Amino acid sequence: MKVEARLFDVTTIFFFLSAIVYGVWAKEPVGTVGLILTGGLSLIIGSYFHFVARRITQRPEDNPDAEVSDGAGELGFFSPGSYWPVALAASAGLTGIALAFWQIWLLVIAAVLVLLTIGGLVFEYHTRPEHD
């Protein structure tokens, strides 16, 4: 997590410096406030990564002397056979289009599709037995 924390530290510094330069150069308050808020959001994420990095063991990504083989092994569980995330993304995209063009009839249909796909994703089951 130290790599991610450093990444957000650099972006935080960039946004705050950009806000100072933009504020002095453009004298436009809305953009300056936007850059300051963006730097603040980046600071929040970076602070979270620093917080987590102190509480977990060192990962291979955080060790500069690590070999590629140090990161080998199981990375986690990923559902291999579910199409519900694709359907959820499509229905969320349709909702965005309905909101962008303010088509209430399409928004109602899209909201129903979002609810159906969330239900399908939450309550799906696999007929194959679990392998331990």
XYZ file of N, CA and C in Angstrom:
396
model
N 0.809 -1.199 0.000
C 0.000 0.000 0.000
C 0.858 1.271 0.000
N 2.138 1.100 0.240
C 2.996 2.285 0.259
C 3.150 2.892 -1.129
N 3.138 2.053 -2.148
C 3.247 2.556 -3.520
C 2.025 3.402 -3.858
N 0.849 2.901 -3.517
C -0.375 3.648 -3.783
C -0.416 4.945 -2.979
N 0.053 4.899 -1.741
C 0.073 6.101 -0.909
C 0.985 7.160 -1.511
N 2.160 6.742 -1.990
C 3.073 7.704 -2.625
C 2.459 8.298 -3.887
N 1.766 7.463 -4.637
C 1.117 7.937 -5.862
C 0.110 9.046 -5.542
N -0.707 8.846 -4.524
C -1.684 9.864 -4.168
C -1.036 11.060 -3.479
N 0.097 10.873 -2.817
C 0.828 12.023 -2.263
C 1.302 12.946 -3.380
N 1.820 12.336 -4.440
C 2.299 13.133 -5.575
C 1.136 13.856 -6.249
N 0.002 13.172 -6.435
C -1.134 13.847 -7.076
C -1.711 14.941 -6.183
N -1.676 14.744 -4.873
C -2.151 15.787 -3.960
C -1.294 17.041 -4.084
N 0.022 16.861 -4.076
C 0.930 18.002 -4.225
C 0.701 18.687 -5.573
N 0.533 17.883 -6.631
C 0.294 18.449 -7.956
C -0.966 19.311 -7.976
N -2.069 18.804 -7.405
C -3.314 19.560 -7.452
C -3.248 20.827 -6.610
N -2.604 20.764 -5.455
C -2.489 21.979 -4.645
C -1.583 23.015 -5.312
N -0.477 22.575 -5.901
C 0.370 23.518 -6.629
C -0.351 24.078 -7.854
N -1.105 23.234 -8.534
C -1.887 23.705 -9.678
C -2.932 24.729 -9.250
N -3.528 24.513 -8.087
C -4.518 25.474 -7.586
C -3.872 26.822 -7.300
N -2.669 26.811 -6.732
C -1.976 28.070 -6.447
C -1.628 28.790 -7.745
N -1.037 28.068 -8.689
C -0.652 28.685 -9.968
C -1.890 29.173 -10.716
N -2.938 28.376 -10.751
C -4.166 28.757 -11.453
C -4.825 29.963 -10.783
N -4.830 29.979 -9.467
C -5.441 31.099 -8.754
C -4.717 32.410 -8.993
N -3.380 32.361 -9.021
C -2.590 33.578 -9.257
C -2.689 34.009 -10.713
N -2.638 33.052 -11.610
C -2.582 33.374 -13.024
C -3.954 33.734 -13.592
N -4.958 32.948 -13.323
C -6.263 33.152 -13.943
C -7.176 34.057 -13.120
N -6.940 34.138 -11.822
C -7.798 34.935 -10.923
C -9.277 34.572 -11.084
N -9.515 33.284 -11.193
C -10.868 32.784 -11.375
C -11.172 31.847 -10.205
N -12.121 32.207 -9.344
C -12.291 31.470 -8.092
C -12.876 30.062 -8.236
N -13.726 29.826 -9.228
C -14.383 28.525 -9.330
C -13.375 27.420 -9.659
N -12.501 27.660 -10.614
C -11.483 26.677 -10.963
C -10.499 26.444 -9.833
N -10.155 27.520 -9.123
C -9.241 27.393 -7.983
C -9.855 26.525 -6.892
N -11.119 26.773 -6.587
C -11.801 25.966 -5.573
C -11.915 24.515 -6.036
N -12.196 24.310 -7.318
C -12.270 22.950 -7.846
C -10.952 22.203 -7.707
N -9.838 22.875 -7.999
C -8.535 22.232 -7.857
C -8.193 21.978 -6.388
N -8.564 22.883 -5.511
C -8.318 22.673 -4.079
C -9.132 21.484 -3.570
N -10.390 21.407 -3.976
C -11.219 20.272 -3.558
C -10.707 18.956 -4.134
N -10.225 18.973 -5.374
C -9.641 17.765 -5.960
C -8.401 17.337 -5.189
N -7.569 18.295 -4.809
C -6.407 17.981 -3.979
C -6.815 17.435 -2.624
N -7.894 17.971 -2.060
C -8.381 17.463 -0.777
C -8.883 16.033 -0.877
N -9.594 15.720 -1.961
C -10.053 14.341 -2.150
C -8.875 13.390 -2.341
N -7.877 13.828 -3.082
C -6.678 13.014 -3.258
C -5.942 12.830 -1.929
N -5.952 13.852 -1.095
C -5.335 13.763 0.233
C -6.061 12.754 1.116
N -7.376 12.709 1.023
C -8.157 11.747 1.814
C -7.796 10.319 1.413
N -7.727 10.055 0.118
C -7.410 8.705 -0.344
C -5.980 8.336 0.040
N -5.047 9.264 -0.145
C -3.662 9.001 0.237
C -3.508 8.754 1.726
N -4.248 9.498 2.537
C -4.203 9.279 3.990
C -4.738 7.910 4.350
N -5.784 7.466 3.668
C -6.318 6.124 3.910
C -5.280 5.059 3.556
N -4.605 5.221 2.428
C -3.579 4.243 2.047
C -2.417 4.237 3.035
N -2.019 5.403 3.558
C -0.981 5.438 4.597
C -1.466 4.705 5.849
N -2.715 4.916 6.210
C -3.307 4.260 7.383
C -3.293 2.745 7.227
N -3.683 2.258 6.055
C -3.725 0.814 5.811
C -2.314 0.239 5.720
N -1.383 0.978 5.110
C -0.018 0.477 4.933
C 0.679 0.222 6.267
N 0.338 0.980 7.287
C 0.951 0.766 8.603
C 0.408 -0.467 9.296
N -0.753 -0.951 8.892
C -1.420 -2.035 9.604
C -1.362 -3.398 8.921
N -0.817 -3.457 7.725
C -0.720 -4.747 7.035
C 0.752 -5.109 6.866
N 0.990 -6.384 6.590
C 2.359 -6.819 6.339
C 2.825 -6.286 4.995
N 4.134 -6.244 4.832
C 4.693 -5.697 3.605
C 4.383 -6.608 2.421
N 3.885 -6.015 1.359
C 3.566 -6.753 0.144
C 4.783 -6.752 -0.775
N 4.825 -7.654 -1.761
C 5.953 -7.645 -2.701
C 6.058 -6.324 -3.475
N 4.938 -5.662 -3.702
C 4.959 -4.393 -4.426
C 5.657 -3.295 -3.642
N 5.689 -3.430 -2.310
C 6.298 -2.406 -1.467
C 7.789 -2.654 -1.233
N 8.289 -3.812 -1.624
C 9.687 -4.164 -1.420
C 10.466 -3.876 -2.699
N 11.431 -2.946 -2.661
C 12.175 -2.639 -3.889
C 13.080 -3.778 -4.348
N 13.428 -4.717 -3.475
C 14.290 -5.839 -3.833
C 13.504 -7.105 -4.159
N 12.203 -7.016 -4.312
C 11.367 -8.191 -4.538
C 11.540 -8.722 -5.956
N 11.385 -10.029 -6.071
C 11.409 -10.690 -7.377
C 9.968 -10.860 -7.856
N 9.800 -11.142 -9.135
C 8.478 -11.354 -9.694
C 7.810 -12.564 -9.037
N 8.595 -13.578 -8.727
C 8.047 -14.796 -8.134
C 7.522 -14.568 -6.716
N 7.929 -13.477 -6.059
C 7.413 -13.187 -4.716
C 5.929 -12.872 -4.739
N 5.425 -12.392 -5.853
C 4.010 -12.061 -5.957
C 3.150 -13.183 -6.495
N 3.748 -14.367 -6.698
C 2.987 -15.486 -7.248
C 2.040 -16.051 -6.200
N 0.994 -16.681 -6.669
C 0.046 -17.309 -5.760
C -1.361 -16.824 -6.032
N -2.250 -17.188 -5.151
C -3.656 -16.835 -5.307
C -3.863 -15.355 -5.010
N -4.592 -14.690 -5.871
C -4.842 -13.264 -5.714
C -6.189 -12.973 -5.098
N -7.067 -13.931 -5.101
C -8.398 -13.720 -4.556
C -9.409 -14.509 -5.362
N -10.678 -14.346 -5.011
C -11.731 -15.057 -5.698
C -12.434 -14.109 -6.654
N -12.550 -14.532 -7.885
C -13.273 -13.773 -8.884
C -14.309 -14.695 -9.504
N -15.533 -14.262 -9.545
C -16.605 -15.093 -10.079
C -16.389 -15.322 -11.564
N -16.171 -16.567 -11.979
C -15.811 -16.806 -13.370
C -16.986 -16.889 -14.332
N -18.195 -17.140 -13.839
C -19.261 -17.432 -14.773
C -20.497 -16.596 -14.613
N -20.383 -15.361 -14.197
C -21.571 -14.546 -13.982
C -21.648 -13.439 -15.036
N -22.816 -13.333 -15.649
C -23.054 -12.246 -16.596
C -23.820 -11.089 -15.959
N -24.158 -11.204 -14.696
C -24.917 -10.144 -14.029
C -24.161 -8.824 -13.951
N -22.850 -8.804 -13.715
C -22.169 -7.509 -13.717
C -22.259 -6.778 -15.048
N -22.238 -7.516 -16.150
C -22.365 -6.888 -17.469
C -23.766 -6.294 -17.627
N -24.772 -7.044 -17.199
C -26.147 -6.540 -17.283
C -26.343 -5.330 -16.368
N -25.722 -5.364 -15.198
C -25.828 -4.230 -14.281
C -25.164 -2.985 -14.875
N -24.007 -3.163 -15.493
C -23.332 -2.027 -16.134
C -24.161 -1.465 -17.282
N -24.779 -2.339 -18.066
C -25.604 -1.879 -19.186
C -26.836 -1.122 -18.687
N -27.478 -1.640 -17.633
C -28.665 -0.948 -17.115
C -28.281 0.369 -16.430
N -27.115 0.414 -15.790
C -26.658 1.680 -15.206
C -26.327 2.692 -16.305
N -25.751 2.214 -17.407
C -25.493 3.105 -18.539
C -26.776 3.647 -19.144
N -27.792 2.792 -19.243
C -29.084 3.236 -19.743
C -29.707 4.275 -18.807
N -29.506 4.082 -17.507
C -29.988 5.067 -16.535
C -29.290 6.404 -16.738
N -27.980 6.366 -16.976
C -27.247 7.602 -17.233
C -27.718 8.317 -18.483
N -27.988 7.558 -19.524
C -28.498 8.155 -20.766
C -29.871 8.766 -20.538
N -30.706 8.060 -19.779
C -32.051 8.581 -19.494
C -31.972 9.866 -18.680
N -31.041 9.934 -17.747
C -30.872 11.162 -16.967
C -30.297 12.292 -17.815
N -29.351 11.963 -18.693
C -28.723 12.992 -19.520
C -29.726 13.648 -20.466
N -30.633 12.848 -21.019
C -31.621 13.390 -21.949
C -32.960 13.670 -21.285
N -33.055 13.413 -20.003
C -34.236 13.645 -19.165
C -35.497 13.053 -19.794
N -35.388 11.760 -20.108
C -36.513 11.000 -20.623
C -37.075 10.172 -19.471
N -38.174 10.644 -18.908
C -38.731 10.020 -17.710
C -39.166 8.585 -17.991
N -39.776 8.328 -19.121
C -40.226 6.973 -19.431
C -39.041 6.009 -19.511
N -37.920 6.469 -20.085
C -36.731 5.639 -20.166
C -36.070 5.489 -18.796
N -36.160 6.534 -17.989
C -35.605 6.471 -16.638
C -36.340 5.439 -15.790
N -37.646 5.353 -15.937
C -38.428 4.354 -15.190
C -38.035 2.941 -15.616
N -37.928 2.727 -16.928
C -37.523 1.410 -17.428
C -36.118 1.069 -16.947
N -35.199 2.032 -17.024
C -33.813 1.793 -16.613
C -33.721 1.513 -15.119
N -34.508 2.226 -14.309
C -34.484 1.982 -12.864
C -34.985 0.580 -12.531
N -36.021 0.142 -13.240
C -36.510 -1.227 -13.030
C -35.446 -2.236 -13.443
N -34.764 -1.983 -14.560
C -33.699 -2.886 -14.999
C -32.544 -2.917 -14.003
N -32.189 -1.764 -13.436
C -31.131 -1.730 -12.426
C -31.529 -2.568 -11.214
N -32.760 -2.410 -10.758
C -33.207 -3.190 -9.599
C -33.230 -4.686 -9.902
N -33.671 -5.054 -11.103
C -33.683 -6.467 -11.476
C -32.278 -7.051 -11.548
N -31.357 -6.311 -12.131
C -29.993 -6.831 -12.243
C -29.289 -6.866 -10.898
N -29.573 -5.931 -10.023
C -29.010 -6.003 -8.666
C -29.548 -7.236 -7.954
N -30.839 -7.481 -8.089
C -31.418 -8.689 -7.493
C -30.820 -9.950 -8.071
N -30.611 -9.982 -9.379
C -29.997 -11.147 -9.999
C -28.571 -11.364 -9.534
N -27.834 -10.269 -9.357
C -26.452 -10.377 -8.901
C -26.374 -10.838 -7.453
N -27.246 -10.319 -6.628
C -27.209 -10.660 -5.198
C -27.701 -12.078 -4.949
N -28.742 -12.479 -5.651
C -29.372 -13.761 -5.359
C -29.018 -14.871 -6.342
N -27.974 -14.685 -7.153
C -27.602 -15.749 -8.081
C -27.001 -16.920 -7.308
N -27.137 -18.087 -7.881
C -26.540 -19.265 -7.271
C -25.961 -20.120 -8.388
N -24.988 -20.894 -8.026
C -24.346 -21.773 -8.996
C -24.764 -23.204 -8.707
N -25.044 -23.942 -9.747
C -25.465 -25.322 -9.562
C -24.263 -26.239 -9.367
N -23.069 -25.764 -9.713
C -21.886 -26.573 -9.507
C -21.528 -26.604 -8.026
N -21.034 -27.723 -7.514
C -20.616 -27.762 -6.116
C -19.346 -26.957 -5.918
N -19.210 -26.404 -4.751
C -18.017 -25.635 -4.409
C -16.817 -26.560 -4.252
N -15.691 -26.123 -4.764
C -14.447 -26.896 -4.613
C -13.599 -26.223 -3.567
N -13.172 -26.978 -2.578
C -12.320 -26.408 -1.519
C -10.894 -26.781 -1.695
